[in-house]
Coordinates of C-alpha atoms and ligand atoms in Angstrom, one line a residue:
Chain A
X1 CA 0.0 0.0 0.0
X2 CA 1.1 3.6 -0.4
X3 CA 1.4 4.2 3.4
X4 CA 3.7 1.2 3.7
X5 CA 5.8 2.4 0.8
X6 CA 6.0 5.9 2.1
X7 CA 6.9 4.7 5.6
X8 CA 9.8 2.8 4.0
X9 CA 10.9 5.8 2.1
X10 CA 10.8 8.1 5.1
X11 CA 12.5 5.6 7.3
X12 CA 15.6 6.3 5.3
X13 CA 15.1 10.0 6.0
X14 CA 14.7 9.6 9.7
X15 CA 14.9 12.4 12.2
X16 CA 13.8 15.1 9.8
X17 CA 11.3 17.4 11.6
X18 CA 10.4 19.3 8.5
X19 CA 9.2 18.3 5.1
X20 CA 12.0 19.6 2.9
X21 CA 12.5 19.5 -0.9
X22 CA 14.9 16.6 -0.4
X23 CA 12.8 14.3 1.7
X24 CA 9.7 15.3 -0.2
X25 CA 11.2 14.3 -3.6
X26 CA 11.3 10.6 -2.7
X27 CA 7.9 10.7 -1.0
X28 CA 6.2 12.4 -3.9
X29 CA 7.8 10.0 -6.3
X30 CA 6.0 7.2 -4.5
X31 CA 2.7 9.1 -4.6
X32 CA 3.1 9.8 -8.3
X33 CA 3.8 6.1 -9.0
X34 CA 0.7 5.2 -6.9
X35 CA -1.4 7.6 -9.0
X36 CA -0.1 6.3 -12.3
X37 CA -0.7 2.7 -11.2
X38 CA -4.2 3.8 -10.4
X39 CA -4.7 5.0 -14.0
X40 CA -4.6 8.7 -13.2
X41 CA -3.5 10.5 -16.4
X42 CA 0.2 11.2 -16.8
X43 CA -0.2 15.0 -17.0
X44 CA -2.9 15.1 -14.3
X45 CA -0.6 13.2 -11.9
X46 CA 2.2 15.6 -12.6
X47 CA 0.1 18.7 -12.0
X48 CA -1.3 17.2 -8.9
X49 CA 2.2 16.3 -7.5
X50 CA 3.3 19.9 -8.1
X51 CA 0.3 21.2 -6.2
X52 CA 1.0 18.9 -3.3
X53 CA 4.7 19.9 -3.3
X54 CA 3.8 23.6 -3.0
X55 CA 1.4 22.9 -0.2
X56 CA 3.8 20.7 1.9
X57 CA 7.1 22.5 1.5
X58 CA 8.3 24.0 4.7
X59 CA 5.5 22.5 6.7
X60 CA 6.4 21.4 10.1
X61 CA 5.7 17.7 10.6
X62 CA 3.0 17.6 13.2
X63 CA 4.2 16.0 16.3
X64 CA 1.5 13.4 16.2
X65 CA 2.2 12.3 12.7
X66 CA 5.2 10.6 11.0
X67 CA 6.4 12.4 7.8
X68 CA 4.8 9.6 5.8
X69 CA 1.5 10.2 7.5
X70 CA 1.9 13.9 7.0
X71 CA 2.3 13.4 3.2
X72 CA -0.6 11.1 3.0
X73 CA -2.8 13.5 4.9
X74 CA -1.9 16.3 2.6
X75 CA -2.3 14.2 -0.5
X76 CA -5.6 12.8 0.7
X77 CA -7.0 16.3 1.4
X78 CA -5.9 17.6 -1.9
X79 CA -7.4 14.6 -3.8
X80 CA -10.7 14.9 -1.9
X81 CA -10.9 18.6 -2.5
X82 CA -10.2 18.1 -6.2
X83 CA -12.8 15.5 -6.7
X84 CA -15.6 16.9 -4.6
X85 CA -16.7 20.4 -3.9
X86 CA -19.5 20.8 -6.4
X87 CA -23.2 20.2 -6.5
X88 CA -23.9 16.5 -6.7
X89 CA -27.6 16.1 -6.8
X90 CA -29.6 16.1 -10.0
X91 CA -31.0 19.3 -11.3
X92 CA -34.7 18.6 -11.9
X93 CA -36.1 22.1 -11.7
X94 CA -38.3 23.4 -14.5
X95 CA -41.5 22.7 -16.3
X96 CA -42.1 19.0 -16.7
X97 CA -41.1 16.9 -18.3
X98 CA -37.4 17.6 -17.8
X99 CA -34.8 15.4 -19.5
X100 CA -31.7 13.6 -18.3
X101 CA -29.5 12.6 -21.2
X102 CA -27.0 9.8 -20.8
X103 CA -24.0 9.6 -23.2
X104 CA -20.7 7.8 -23.3
X105 CA -18.5 5.2 -25.0
X106 CA -19.7 1.8 -26.1
X107 CA -20.4 -0.6 -23.2
X108 CA -19.8 1.9 -20.4
X109 CA -23.2 1.1 -18.7
X110 CA -25.6 3.7 -20.0
X111 CA -28.7 1.5 -20.6
X112 CA -28.3 -0.2 -17.2
X113 CA -27.6 3.2 -15.5
X114 CA -30.8 4.6 -17.1
X115 CA -32.7 1.9 -15.3
X116 CA -30.9 2.6 -12.1
X117 CA -31.7 6.3 -12.3
X118 CA -35.3 5.5 -13.1
X119 CA -35.6 3.4 -10.0
X120 CA -33.8 6.0 -7.9
X121 CA -36.2 8.7 -9.0
X122 CA -39.2 6.5 -8.6
X123 CA -38.2 6.0 -4.9
X124 CA -38.0 9.8 -4.6
X125 CA -41.6 10.0 -5.7
X126 CA -41.1 11.1 -9.3
X127 CA -42.8 9.4 -12.2
X128 CA -39.8 8.8 -14.5
X129 CA -40.0 7.6 -18.1
X130 CA -37.3 5.8 -20.0
X131 CA -36.5 6.7 -23.6
X132 CA -34.6 4.2 -25.8
X133 CA -32.7 6.5 -28.2
X134 CA -30.2 3.8 -29.4
X135 CA -31.5 2.7 -32.8
X136 CA -28.2 1.1 -33.8
X137 CA -27.2 -1.6 -31.3
X138 CA -28.9 -5.0 -31.8
X139 CA -31.8 -5.4 -29.3
X140 CA -30.9 -2.1 -27.5
X141 CA -34.5 -0.9 -27.4
X142 CA -35.6 -4.4 -26.2
X143 CA -32.9 -4.2 -23.5
X144 CA -34.2 -0.9 -22.1
X145 CA -37.8 -2.1 -22.3
X146 CA -36.8 -5.1 -20.2
X147 CA -34.9 -2.9 -17.8
X148 CA -38.0 -0.6 -17.5
X149 CA -40.1 -3.6 -16.8
X150 CA -37.8 -4.6 -13.9
X151 CA -37.8 -1.0 -12.6
X152 CA -41.5 -0.7 -12.9
X153 CA -41.4 2.5 -15.1
X154 CA -42.9 3.4 -18.4
X155 CA -40.7 3.1 -21.5
X156 CA -41.3 5.1 -24.7
X157 CA -42.1 2.7 -27.6
X158 CA -39.2 3.7 -29.8
X159 CA -39.2 2.8 -33.5
X160 CA -35.7 1.9 -34.6
X161 CA -36.4 3.4 -38.1
X162 CA -36.8 6.9 -36.7
X163 CA -33.7 9.0 -36.3
X164 CA -32.7 9.6 -32.6
X165 CA -33.2 13.4 -32.7
X166 CA -36.8 13.2 -33.9
X167 CA -37.3 10.2 -31.6
X168 CA -36.3 12.2 -28.5
X169 CA -38.6 15.1 -29.5
X170 CA -41.5 12.8 -29.9
X171 CA -40.6 11.1 -26.6
X172 CA -40.7 14.4 -24.8
X173 CA -44.3 14.9 -26.1
X174 CA -45.2 11.4 -25.1
X175 CA -43.8 12.1 -21.6
X176 CA -45.8 15.3 -21.3
X177 CA -49.0 13.5 -22.4
X178 CA -48.5 10.7 -19.9
X179 CA -47.6 13.0 -17.0
X180 CA -44.1 11.5 -16.7
X181 CA -41.1 13.4 -15.2
X182 CA -38.2 13.3 -15.6
X183 CA -37.5 11.5 -18.9
X184 CA -34.2 9.6 -19.1
X185 CA -32.7 9.5 -22.6
X186 CA -30.6 6.4 -23.2
X187 CA -28.3 7.2 -26.2
X188 CA -26.2 4.8 -28.3
X189 CA -22.6 4.3 -27.3
X190 CA -20.2 6.1 -29.6
X191 CA -16.6 7.3 -30.0
X192 CA -15.8 10.9 -29.0
X193 CA -14.0 11.1 -32.3
X194 CA -17.0 10.1 -34.4
X195 CA -18.1 13.5 -35.9
X196 CA -21.5 12.3 -37.2
X197 CA -22.5 10.6 -34.0
X198 CA -21.3 13.4 -31.8
X199 CA -23.2 15.8 -34.0
X200 CA -26.3 13.7 -33.4
X201 CA -25.9 14.0 -29.6
X202 CA -25.4 17.8 -30.0
X203 CA -28.7 17.9 -32.0
X204 CA -30.6 16.0 -29.4
X205 CA -29.3 18.4 -26.8
X206 CA -30.3 21.4 -28.9
X207 CA -33.8 20.1 -29.5
X208 CA -34.6 18.7 -26.1
X209 CA -32.6 21.0 -23.8
X210 CA -32.0 18.4 -21.1
X211 CA -31.5 19.6 -17.5
X212 CA -28.7 17.1 -17.1
X213 CA -26.3 15.7 -19.6
X214 CA -24.3 13.0 -17.9
X215 CA -21.2 11.2 -19.1
X216 CA -21.4 7.5 -18.2
X217 CA -17.9 6.3 -17.9
X218 CA -16.3 3.0 -16.9
X219 CA -14.3 3.1 -13.6
X220 CA -11.6 0.9 -15.3
X221 CA -10.9 3.4 -18.0
X222 CA -7.2 4.1 -18.4
X223 CA -5.3 7.1 -19.8
X224 CA -7.9 7.6 -22.5
X225 CA -10.3 9.0 -19.9
X226 CA -9.0 12.5 -20.4
X227 CA -9.5 12.4 -24.2
X228 CA -13.1 11.0 -23.9
X229 CA -14.2 13.4 -21.1
X230 CA -12.7 16.4 -22.9
X231 CA -14.4 15.7 -26.2
X232 CA -17.8 14.8 -24.8
X233 CA -17.6 18.0 -22.7
X234 CA -16.6 20.1 -25.7
X235 CA -19.5 18.8 -27.8
X236 CA -22.2 18.8 -25.1
X237 CA -21.1 20.9 -22.1
X238 CA -21.8 18.0 -19.6
X239 CA -23.5 18.7 -16.3
X240 CA -22.0 15.7 -14.6
X241 CA -20.5 12.2 -14.7
X242 CA -21.6 8.8 -13.5
X243 CA -18.8 6.2 -12.9
X244 CA -19.8 2.6 -13.4
X245 CA -18.5 -0.8 -12.4
X246 CA -17.0 0.7 -9.2
X247 CA -17.6 -2.4 -7.1
X248 CA -14.7 -4.1 -8.8
X249 CA -11.0 -3.7 -7.9
X250 CA -10.2 -1.0 -10.4
X251 CA -8.4 1.9 -8.5
X252 CA -10.4 4.3 -10.5
X253 CA -7.9 7.0 -11.3
X254 CA -10.1 7.9 -14.2
X255 CA -12.2 9.8 -11.7
X256 CA -9.4 12.2 -10.9
X257 CA -8.4 12.6 -14.6
X258 CA -12.0 13.3 -15.6
X259 CA -12.7 15.7 -12.8
X260 CA -9.5 17.6 -13.3
X261 CA -9.9 18.0 -17.0
X262 CA -13.6 19.0 -17.2
X263 CA -14.4 20.2 -13.7
X264 CA -17.8 18.7 -13.7
X265 CA -19.2 16.8 -10.6
X266 CA -19.3 13.1 -10.4
X267 CA -22.8 12.6 -9.3
X268 CA -23.2 8.8 -8.9
X269 CA -21.4 5.6 -9.0
X270 CA -22.6 2.2 -10.3
X271 CA -21.8 -0.6 -8.0
X272 CA -23.3 -3.7 -9.7
X273 CA -25.5 -5.0 -12.4
X274 CA -28.8 -4.8 -10.4
X275 CA -30.9 -1.7 -10.7
X276 CA -30.5 -1.0 -7.0
X277 CA -26.7 -0.7 -7.5
X278 CA -26.5 3.1 -7.7
X279 CA -24.8 5.2 -4.9
X280 CA -23.9 8.8 -4.4
X281 CA -20.2 9.6 -5.1
X282 CA -18.0 10.1 -2.0
X283 CA -14.8 12.1 -2.9
X284 CA -13.0 11.1 0.3
X285 CA -13.6 7.4 -0.3
X286 CA -12.5 7.7 -3.9
X287 CA -9.3 9.5 -2.8
X288 CA -8.3 6.6 -0.5
X289 CA -9.1 4.1 -3.2
X290 CA -7.0 5.8 -5.8
X291 CA -4.1 6.1 -3.4
X292 CA -4.3 2.3 -2.8
Chain B
X1 CA 11.1 12.7 -29.2
X2 CA 13.5 12.4 -32.1
X3 CA 14.8 16.0 -32.6
X4 CA 17.4 15.3 -29.9
X5 CA 21.1 15.0 -30.3
X6 CA 21.6 12.6 -27.4
X7 CA 19.7 10.4 -25.1
X8 CA 19.3 12.4 -22.0
X9 CA 17.0 12.8 -19.0
X10 CA 14.5 14.9 -21.0
X11 CA 14.3 12.3 -23.7
X12 CA 13.7 9.5 -21.3
X13 CA 11.0 11.4 -19.6
X14 CA 9.3 12.0 -23.0
X15 CA 9.5 8.3 -23.6
X16 CA 8.0 7.6 -20.2
X17 CA 5.1 9.8 -21.0
X18 CA 4.4 8.1 -24.4
X19 CA 4.5 4.6 -22.8
X20 CA 2.4 5.5 -19.7
X21 CA -0.2 7.4 -21.8
X22 CA -0.5 4.4 -24.0
X23 CA -1.5 2.4 -20.9
X24 CA 1.6 0.2 -20.7
X25 CA 1.6 0.8 -17.0
X26 CA 4.3 1.7 -14.5
X27 CA 6.0 -1.7 -14.3
X28 CA 6.3 -2.4 -18.0
X29 CA 7.4 1.2 -18.7
X30 CA 10.1 1.0 -16.1
X31 CA 11.3 -2.3 -17.5
X32 CA 11.6 -0.8 -20.9
X33 CA 13.2 2.5 -19.8
X34 CA 15.7 0.4 -17.7
X35 CA 16.7 -1.7 -20.7
X36 CA 17.2 1.6 -22.7
X37 CA 19.4 3.0 -19.9
X38 CA 21.4 -0.3 -19.7
X39 CA 22.1 0.0 -23.4
X40 CA 23.1 3.6 -23.1
X41 CA 25.5 2.8 -20.2
X42 CA 27.1 0.1 -22.2
X43 CA 27.5 2.6 -25.1
X44 CA 25.4 0.3 -27.3
X45 CA 22.8 3.0 -27.8
X46 CA 23.6 6.7 -28.2
X47 CA 21.5 7.8 -31.1
X48 CA 17.9 9.0 -30.4
X49 CA 16.9 7.7 -33.9
X50 CA 17.9 4.2 -32.9
X51 CA 16.2 4.5 -29.6
X52 CA 12.7 4.4 -31.1
X53 CA 13.7 1.4 -33.1
X54 CA 15.1 -0.4 -30.1
X55 CA 12.0 0.3 -28.0
X56 CA 9.7 -1.0 -30.8
X57 CA 11.8 -4.1 -31.0
X58 CA 11.6 -4.6 -27.2
X59 CA 7.8 -4.1 -27.2
X60 CA 7.5 -6.5 -30.1
X61 CA 9.5 -9.0 -28.2
X62 CA 7.0 -8.7 -25.2
X63 CA 4.1 -9.3 -27.6
X64 CA 5.6 -12.1 -29.5
X65 CA 3.8 -15.1 -28.0
X66 CA 3.8 -18.3 -29.9
X67 CA 0.5 -20.0 -29.5
X68 CA -2.0 -22.0 -31.5
X69 CA -4.3 -19.4 -32.9
X70 CA -7.8 -20.7 -33.7
X71 CA -7.0 -23.7 -35.8
X72 CA -10.1 -25.9 -36.1
X73 CA -8.0 -28.9 -35.2
X74 CA -11.0 -30.6 -33.6
X75 CA -14.6 -30.9 -34.6
X76 CA -16.7 -29.4 -33.2
X77 CA -14.1 -26.8 -32.2
X78 CA -15.4 -25.2 -29.0
X79 CA -14.7 -21.5 -28.4
X80 CA -15.7 -20.1 -25.0
X81 CA -15.8 -16.3 -24.8
X82 CA -15.4 -14.6 -21.5
X83 CA -14.6 -11.2 -19.9
X84 CA -15.9 -8.4 -17.8
X85 CA -19.1 -6.4 -18.5
X86 CA -19.4 -4.4 -21.7
X87 CA -16.1 -5.3 -23.4
X88 CA -17.6 -6.6 -26.6
X89 CA -18.0 -10.4 -26.1
X90 CA -21.3 -10.7 -27.9
X91 CA -20.4 -8.4 -30.7
X92 CA -17.0 -10.2 -31.2
X93 CA -18.8 -13.5 -31.4
X94 CA -21.0 -12.1 -34.1
X95 CA -17.9 -10.9 -36.0
X96 CA -16.1 -14.3 -35.6
X97 CA -19.2 -16.2 -36.7
X98 CA -19.5 -14.2 -39.9
X99 CA -15.8 -14.7 -40.7
X100 CA -16.0 -18.5 -40.1
X101 CA -19.2 -18.8 -42.1
X102 CA -17.6 -17.0 -45.0
X103 CA -14.8 -19.5 -44.8
X104 CA -17.3 -22.3 -45.4
X105 CA -17.5 -23.5 -41.8
X106 CA -20.8 -24.5 -40.0
X107 CA -21.0 -22.3 -37.0
X108 CA -23.2 -22.7 -33.9
X109 CA -23.7 -19.8 -31.5
X110 CA -24.7 -20.5 -27.9
X111 CA -26.6 -18.0 -25.9
X112 CA -24.8 -18.6 -22.6
X113 CA -25.7 -15.2 -21.2
X114 CA -28.9 -16.1 -19.4
X115 CA -28.7 -13.2 -17.1
X116 CA -28.6 -9.8 -18.8
X117 CA -31.7 -8.1 -20.3
X118 CA -32.0 -8.9 -24.1
X119 CA -28.7 -10.8 -24.3
X120 CA -30.2 -13.6 -26.2
X121 CA -32.1 -11.3 -28.5
X122 CA -28.8 -9.4 -29.2
X123 CA -27.0 -12.7 -30.1
X124 CA -30.0 -13.8 -32.3
X125 CA -29.6 -10.7 -34.4
X126 CA -25.9 -11.5 -34.9
X127 CA -26.8 -15.1 -35.9
X128 CA -29.1 -13.7 -38.6
X129 CA -26.4 -11.4 -39.8
X130 CA -23.7 -14.0 -40.0
X131 CA -25.8 -17.0 -41.2
X132 CA -24.7 -19.0 -38.1
X133 CA -27.1 -21.3 -36.3
X134 CA -28.0 -20.4 -32.7
X135 CA -29.1 -22.3 -29.6
X136 CA -31.0 -20.3 -27.0
X137 CA -33.2 -21.5 -24.2
X138 CA -35.3 -18.6 -23.2
X139 CA -36.7 -20.0 -19.9
X140 CA -33.5 -21.5 -18.6
X141 CA -31.5 -19.5 -16.2
X142 CA -28.6 -21.9 -15.7
X143 CA -25.9 -21.2 -18.4
X144 CA -24.3 -24.6 -17.8
X145 CA -27.6 -26.3 -18.8
X146 CA -27.8 -24.4 -22.0
X147 CA -24.1 -25.0 -22.8
X148 CA -24.4 -28.8 -22.1
X149 CA -27.4 -29.2 -24.4
X150 CA -25.7 -27.0 -27.1
X151 CA -22.5 -29.0 -27.1
X152 CA -24.4 -32.2 -27.5
X153 CA -26.4 -30.7 -30.3
X154 CA -23.2 -29.5 -32.0
X155 CA -21.8 -33.0 -32.1
X156 CA -25.1 -34.5 -33.3
X157 CA -25.4 -31.8 -36.1
X158 CA -21.7 -32.1 -37.0
X159 CA -21.1 -28.4 -36.5
X160 CA -17.5 -27.2 -37.2
X161 CA -17.3 -24.5 -34.7
X162 CA -19.2 -23.6 -31.5
X163 CA -19.1 -20.0 -30.2
X164 CA -20.3 -19.8 -26.6
X165 CA -21.3 -16.4 -25.3
X166 CA -21.2 -15.8 -21.6
X167 CA -22.5 -13.0 -19.3
X168 CA -20.1 -10.2 -18.4
X169 CA -18.8 -10.6 -14.9
X170 CA -16.2 -8.9 -12.7
X171 CA -13.3 -11.1 -11.9
X172 CA -13.8 -10.2 -8.3
X173 CA -17.1 -12.0 -8.1
X174 CA -16.1 -15.4 -6.8
X175 CA -19.5 -17.0 -7.3
X176 CA -19.6 -15.9 -11.0
X177 CA -16.1 -17.2 -11.5
X178 CA -17.3 -20.5 -10.1
X179 CA -20.2 -20.4 -12.6
X180 CA -17.7 -20.1 -15.4
X181 CA -15.7 -23.1 -14.1
X182 CA -19.0 -25.1 -14.1
X183 CA -19.6 -24.2 -17.7
X184 CA -16.1 -25.5 -18.5
X185 CA -16.8 -28.8 -16.6
X186 CA -20.1 -29.4 -18.5
X187 CA -18.3 -28.9 -21.8
X188 CA -15.7 -31.4 -20.8
X189 CA -18.4 -33.9 -19.9
X190 CA -19.2 -34.0 -23.6
X191 CA -15.8 -33.1 -25.0
X192 CA -12.9 -34.0 -22.7
X193 CA -10.4 -31.7 -24.5
X194 CA -12.8 -28.8 -24.6
X195 CA -13.1 -25.9 -24.6
X196 CA -10.4 -25.8 -27.3
X197 CA -10.1 -22.1 -27.2
X198 CA -11.0 -19.9 -24.2
X199 CA -10.9 -16.3 -25.3
X200 CA -10.6 -13.4 -22.9
X201 CA -12.0 -10.2 -24.4
X202 CA -10.2 -7.0 -23.3
X203 CA -11.3 -3.5 -24.0
X204 CA -8.5 -1.2 -25.3
X205 CA -9.9 1.7 -23.2
X206 CA -9.1 -0.2 -20.0
X207 CA -6.3 0.7 -17.7
X208 CA -4.2 -1.4 -15.4
X209 CA -7.2 -3.3 -14.0
X210 CA -6.9 -5.3 -17.2
X211 CA -3.9 -7.1 -15.7
X212 CA -5.9 -8.1 -12.7
X213 CA -8.6 -9.4 -15.0
X214 CA -6.3 -11.4 -17.1
X215 CA -4.6 -13.0 -14.1
X216 CA -7.8 -14.0 -12.4
X217 CA -9.6 -15.2 -15.5
X218 CA -6.5 -17.1 -16.5
X219 CA -6.2 -18.7 -13.1
X220 CA -9.8 -19.8 -13.2
X221 CA -10.2 -20.8 -16.8
X222 CA -6.8 -21.2 -18.5
X223 CA -7.2 -18.5 -21.2
X224 CA -5.4 -19.4 -24.4
X225 CA -6.2 -16.4 -26.5
X226 CA -7.1 -12.7 -26.2
X227 CA -9.1 -10.4 -28.4
X228 CA -8.5 -6.7 -27.9
X229 CA -11.6 -4.6 -28.8
X230 CA -12.3 -0.9 -29.4
X231 CA -9.0 -0.1 -31.0
X232 CA -10.8 2.3 -33.3
X233 CA -11.0 4.8 -30.5
X234 CA -8.1 6.9 -29.2
X235 CA -6.9 4.4 -26.6
X236 CA -3.7 2.5 -27.5
X237 CA -4.4 -0.7 -25.7
X238 CA -0.9 -0.8 -24.1
X239 CA -2.2 -3.0 -21.3
X240 CA -1.6 -6.1 -23.6
X241 CA 2.2 -5.6 -23.5
X242 CA 2.6 -6.4 -19.9
X243 CA -0.2 -9.1 -20.0
X244 CA 1.5 -10.9 -23.0
X245 CA 4.9 -10.7 -21.3
X246 CA 3.6 -12.0 -18.0
X247 CA 1.0 -14.6 -19.0
X248 CA 2.4 -15.6 -22.4
X249 CA -1.1 -15.6 -24.0
X250 CA -1.3 -14.8 -27.7
X251 CA -3.4 -11.8 -29.0
X252 CA -5.5 -13.4 -31.7
X253 CA -7.6 -10.5 -33.1
X254 CA -8.4 -6.9 -32.6
X255 CA -11.8 -5.2 -32.8
X256 CA -11.9 -2.0 -34.7
X257 CA -15.5 -1.1 -34.8
X258 CA -19.1 -2.2 -34.3
X259 CA -19.8 -3.8 -37.7
X260 CA -19.4 -7.5 -38.8
X261 CA -16.2 -6.7 -40.8
X262 CA -14.5 -4.8 -37.9
X263 CA -12.3 -7.6 -36.8
X264 CA -8.6 -8.1 -37.9
X265 CA -6.0 -10.6 -37.0
X266 CA -3.5 -9.1 -34.5
X267 CA -0.4 -7.6 -36.2
X268 CA 2.2 -6.8 -33.6
X269 CA 4.2 -4.5 -36.0
X270 CA 1.2 -2.3 -36.7
X271 CA 0.3 -2.3 -33.1
X272 CA 3.8 -1.2 -31.9
X273 CA 4.1 1.4 -34.6
X274 CA 0.7 2.9 -33.6
X275 CA 2.0 3.3 -30.0
X276 CA 4.5 5.9 -31.2
Ligands
LIG1 N1 -20.4 -5.0 -12.6 C1 -21.1 -3.9 -13.1 N2 -21.6 -4.1 -14.3 C2 -22.3 -3.0 -14.8 C3 -22.5 -1.8 -14.1 N3 -23.2 -1.0 -14.8 C4 -23.5 -1.6 -16.0 N4 -22.9 -2.9 -16.0 C5 -22.9 -3.9 -17.0 O1 -22.1 -3.5 -18.0 C6 -22.6 -4.1 -19.3 C7 -22.9 -3.0 -20.3 O2 -24.0 -2.3 -19.8 P1 -24.9 -1.5 -20.8 O3 -25.9 -0.8 -20.0 O4 -25.4 -2.4 -21.9 O5 -23.9 -0.5 -21.4 P2 -24.2 0.6 -22.5 O6 -23.3 1.8 -22.2 O7 -25.6 0.9 -22.6 O8 -23.7 -0.1 -23.8 P3 -23.9 0.5 -25.3 O9 -25.3 0.9 -25.5 O10 -23.5 -0.7 -26.2 O11 -22.9 1.6 -25.5 C8 -23.8 -4.9 -18.9 O12 -23.3 -6.2 -18.7 C9 -24.2 -4.3 -17.6 O13 -24.9 -5.2 -16.7 C10 -21.9 -1.7 -12.7 O14 -22.0 -0.7 -12.0 N5 -21.2 -2.8 -12.3
LIG2 N1 -16.1 1.1 -31.3 C1 -16.2 -0.2 -31.0 N2 -17.3 -0.7 -30.3 C2 -17.3 -2.0 -30.1 C3 -16.3 -2.9 -30.5 N3 -16.7 -4.2 -30.0 C4 -17.9 -4.0 -29.4 N4 -18.3 -2.7 -29.4 C5 -19.5 -2.1 -28.9 O1 -19.4 -2.3 -27.5 C6 -20.7 -2.4 -26.9 C7 -20.8 -3.6 -26.0 O2 -20.6 -4.7 -26.8 P1 -21.2 -6.1 -26.4 O3 -20.9 -7.1 -27.4 O4 -22.6 -6.0 -25.9 O5 -20.3 -6.4 -25.1 P2 -20.4 -7.6 -24.1 O6 -19.1 -7.9 -23.5 O7 -21.1 -8.8 -24.7 O8 -21.3 -7.0 -22.9 P3 -22.1 -7.7 -21.7 O9 -22.6 -9.0 -22.3 O10 -23.1 -6.8 -21.3 O11 -21.0 -8.0 -20.7 C8 -21.6 -2.4 -28.1 O12 -22.2 -1.1 -28.3 C9 -20.8 -2.8 -29.2 O13 -21.2 -2.4 -30.5 C10 -15.2 -2.4 -31.2 O14 -14.2 -3.1 -31.6 N5 -15.2 -1.0 -31.4
LIG3 MG1 -26.9 0.8 -24.3
LIG4 MG1 -22.8 -9.8 -24.1

């Protein structure tokens, strides 16, 4: 673990009452390695280490803490501060029906997460509706309909021959007529570099004006997290992020990379395949997990 | 990287950045940088131009794993496809089925994902697209039961290839790993040498967790082939360098898109060149 490695590093630097450039260099090297092993992006890790260095130079080691503990405390606080600090609940204000749009790479967990959000909102006494806007993937509409059945919520009867932009518009009308609110739009997985498909998302946004546009990203994503988040944010101006598959053993450095680069809140995490497996994001827990 | 006159700290740092951002991971990157520094110390390498070449050769060496690729040595040749959630197992089976059918083989798909919503329906569409046959048992929730019947049917119908789809599962779920082992046991009841090919599907966008996945799936199921999907994105898929080196499992194909033709045999030279 990082604390074990730091203890070893600082043991060699015994008797130093202050965190100096010299003894910090080795300690921070260990922290940087831990971040990279956790899949934090190379540049994000570098910038983060520079910030920590600034904060800790010249600090007196608190009598109650070893230098290693001191470094961990500073790193933990910095990480928690970076990943939290912004509004995490869903913005559902406005004339109903409001829309929550889910977007992201192929296989990240959008369709399943749509069902989870529907169940979550139902338990908060909303009457949510699910909108299958993925007309490309085999049996995608079928999948969301089945998910809706399990969640006990209405699902818009999408016709795969209709283009997703028109489909979403009709679905908003359907939602209004059926007194449903909010509507959760499940879009097809796509690459952030696919001009045509990113344009489609932008058009859905412009026509529907969702309250929330959430990037659904896999917690195991590696260095690419920065590219994906940046592009999706450029195209759509995201309102937040949902990190899926968090119950596994991935360290989840993608969380730090994404948050640093787009500065949008991580609102929820997916922690399993069942529709109940949705939890709020805890920046402090994420920080410990990333550090390992 | 290559405008430099000599191999110095800055250059090595630039190389470190290229390798880390390609998802090779800290350990593999350090091993590669160490071997560069060794060469430089021994004066065997002093030209930045040669450096890139040397690194490419080293990475190629890590990836060069001799292994029997899918070879249809037995009939029916049983291919079991496994991996974590959402990596592209079902789609890859669809692509493989199409390829084998076009080669004149009789392919049977098995809907071994009895858990996820519309998994069977998704595979059925791929069966239609590829011309393969499919066995699906809508009311049965035990994948081993479906697989057992399907393997029996494959023998009876003299199928050439059986492609078994399984539900996505995290390698940390012990009970789900046990479920996979049970699937293998029922295959072996009918075909003692089976499954002939156990393919682990890895997603190129994954980070270091892929190593943990490969190790645990390998320990449970004896993987003898890997397919790396989603290389059409911006991720480099460098995770396979360390995995190949450590576990000595060959990369058989790469997935480069969502359509039936988007599958190519793995070419280590192209892969290595794309890293730089
Ligand atoms: N273990 C785990 N699996 C999850 C989680 N969220 C989703 N999944 C699984 O991930 C796989 C992909 O989920 P989907 O909902 O189909 O993903 P998607 O983003 O809609 O996929 P595309 O529409 O093809 O882009 C399924 O097997 C889901 O059950 C999670 O939090 N944990
Ligand atoms: N861009 C791209 N997308 C791919 C590739 N392979 C699969 N996909 C997409 O990834 C998503 C998930 O694919 P699936 O085949 O459902 O993945 P899976 O592993 O069977 O998922 P589960 O059964 O839910 O665990 C789909 O949207 C596929 O179209 C690929 O090589 N490139
Ligand atoms: Mg989907
Ligand atoms: Mg599948």
